[in-house]
Amino acid sequence: MTELLDLVGIFVFALTGALMGVRKRLDVVGMAVLAEMTALGGGIVRDLILNVRPAAFQSLGYVLVPVVATAIVFFWHPHVARGMPVILVLDAAGLGLFSAVGTQKALEYGLSPLHAALLGTVTGVGGGMLRDMLVGEIPTLLYDRQFYAVPALLGAGVMAALSSYGLHGWPATLAAAVLAFGLRLGAMRRKWRAPLARGTGE
């Protein structure tokens, strides 16, 4: 079940990466690179920090799913773009899931709750950060005006806190993921923004 949820999250993240490739007028190879980076980048960075073989290189599905997403966007990107509201909702769900699961994995490898939460956040937003860097945009992690990294950080923090109180397994993961998901949806609906430095304006 966990791997299935991972693949769904990977697929949605890959769609957003491939769509970025369309917006930047990249060819199909560039689209595929962005899709793979967006979908797998955060998990790969996490696993490299933990000094374990990245999960993306242990299952063929992890690599093929972004390829499928790229093909869908390549042939039907106008239709996919029209479905962006749904994709953004699924993206928020993937953000929450990856942040929580990434935190749990970091805890299992002996990291402190604080460091595990930070690494869980990287799991959630790292792929998007790599995507943005590849296309020359300021990464969301550094310019969180869309309130993307903060929900991931809070969800990861709750996951770490629950674990420190002895609460493990899918109930804790679900609670943390739902929190991050709800905050991200609230930010999209209510246009919440992280504040700029005083005096710099909007």
Steps between C-alpha positions, in 0.01 A plus 500: 500500500783738587672438166173563316456833678862583419440430132188719496697784658786447256257509207345828610836664568622377162199661328589837651862458390405410144257793484781730607694362203213593269485853643876535448469364144732205567510194277381159615839416651498818707143429607596149612800631696280752682237235567756259646668769709174637636365156587812332635743776596385550859509129582841455337648791698351355821640154439844632406512697825397185686775311313264236362427392145226732369157339482470629144772254395341200667173494304451531126162662556656802668688581179230400250211691657656842422559381143130417468410841646732666248334316210155607618605864525688485169194390304217655701649794691207737423261253665738439790541873552121540518503244779751699705257566790470126555874450447577769759277326754676169434834682513408629847417145605835379364678779686346391828562131440863538392581734789354262756650185348838671457501602866408151612780346294752749641391411854540131424862569404572665832469872428380730775139625471619844384732365233241243392240776454742703292581199284129420468445852372777452246328179388180693432642809331843386375379382160327829430812686612717306254242558225499874559879518506521313168270751328658805660225596745529588870423175685177497698698403808675839492204708386199347668246755384272213399520355853635166383799423722333608825223233491764238422712616795206504740382157387850360539528664842177340616621163374822537698312615810256210488787257462679649802187424704501140383235536228612318187353325197235608254278696748786740577600520134142567397454771764817683395423464128143627546625803694743598223234429237241713679739793546600490135137491387418788735788699355373441146140589584571801724817615321716483812851631445817491703596857601771702329759702692355813660487793261540302179127499417312228310 
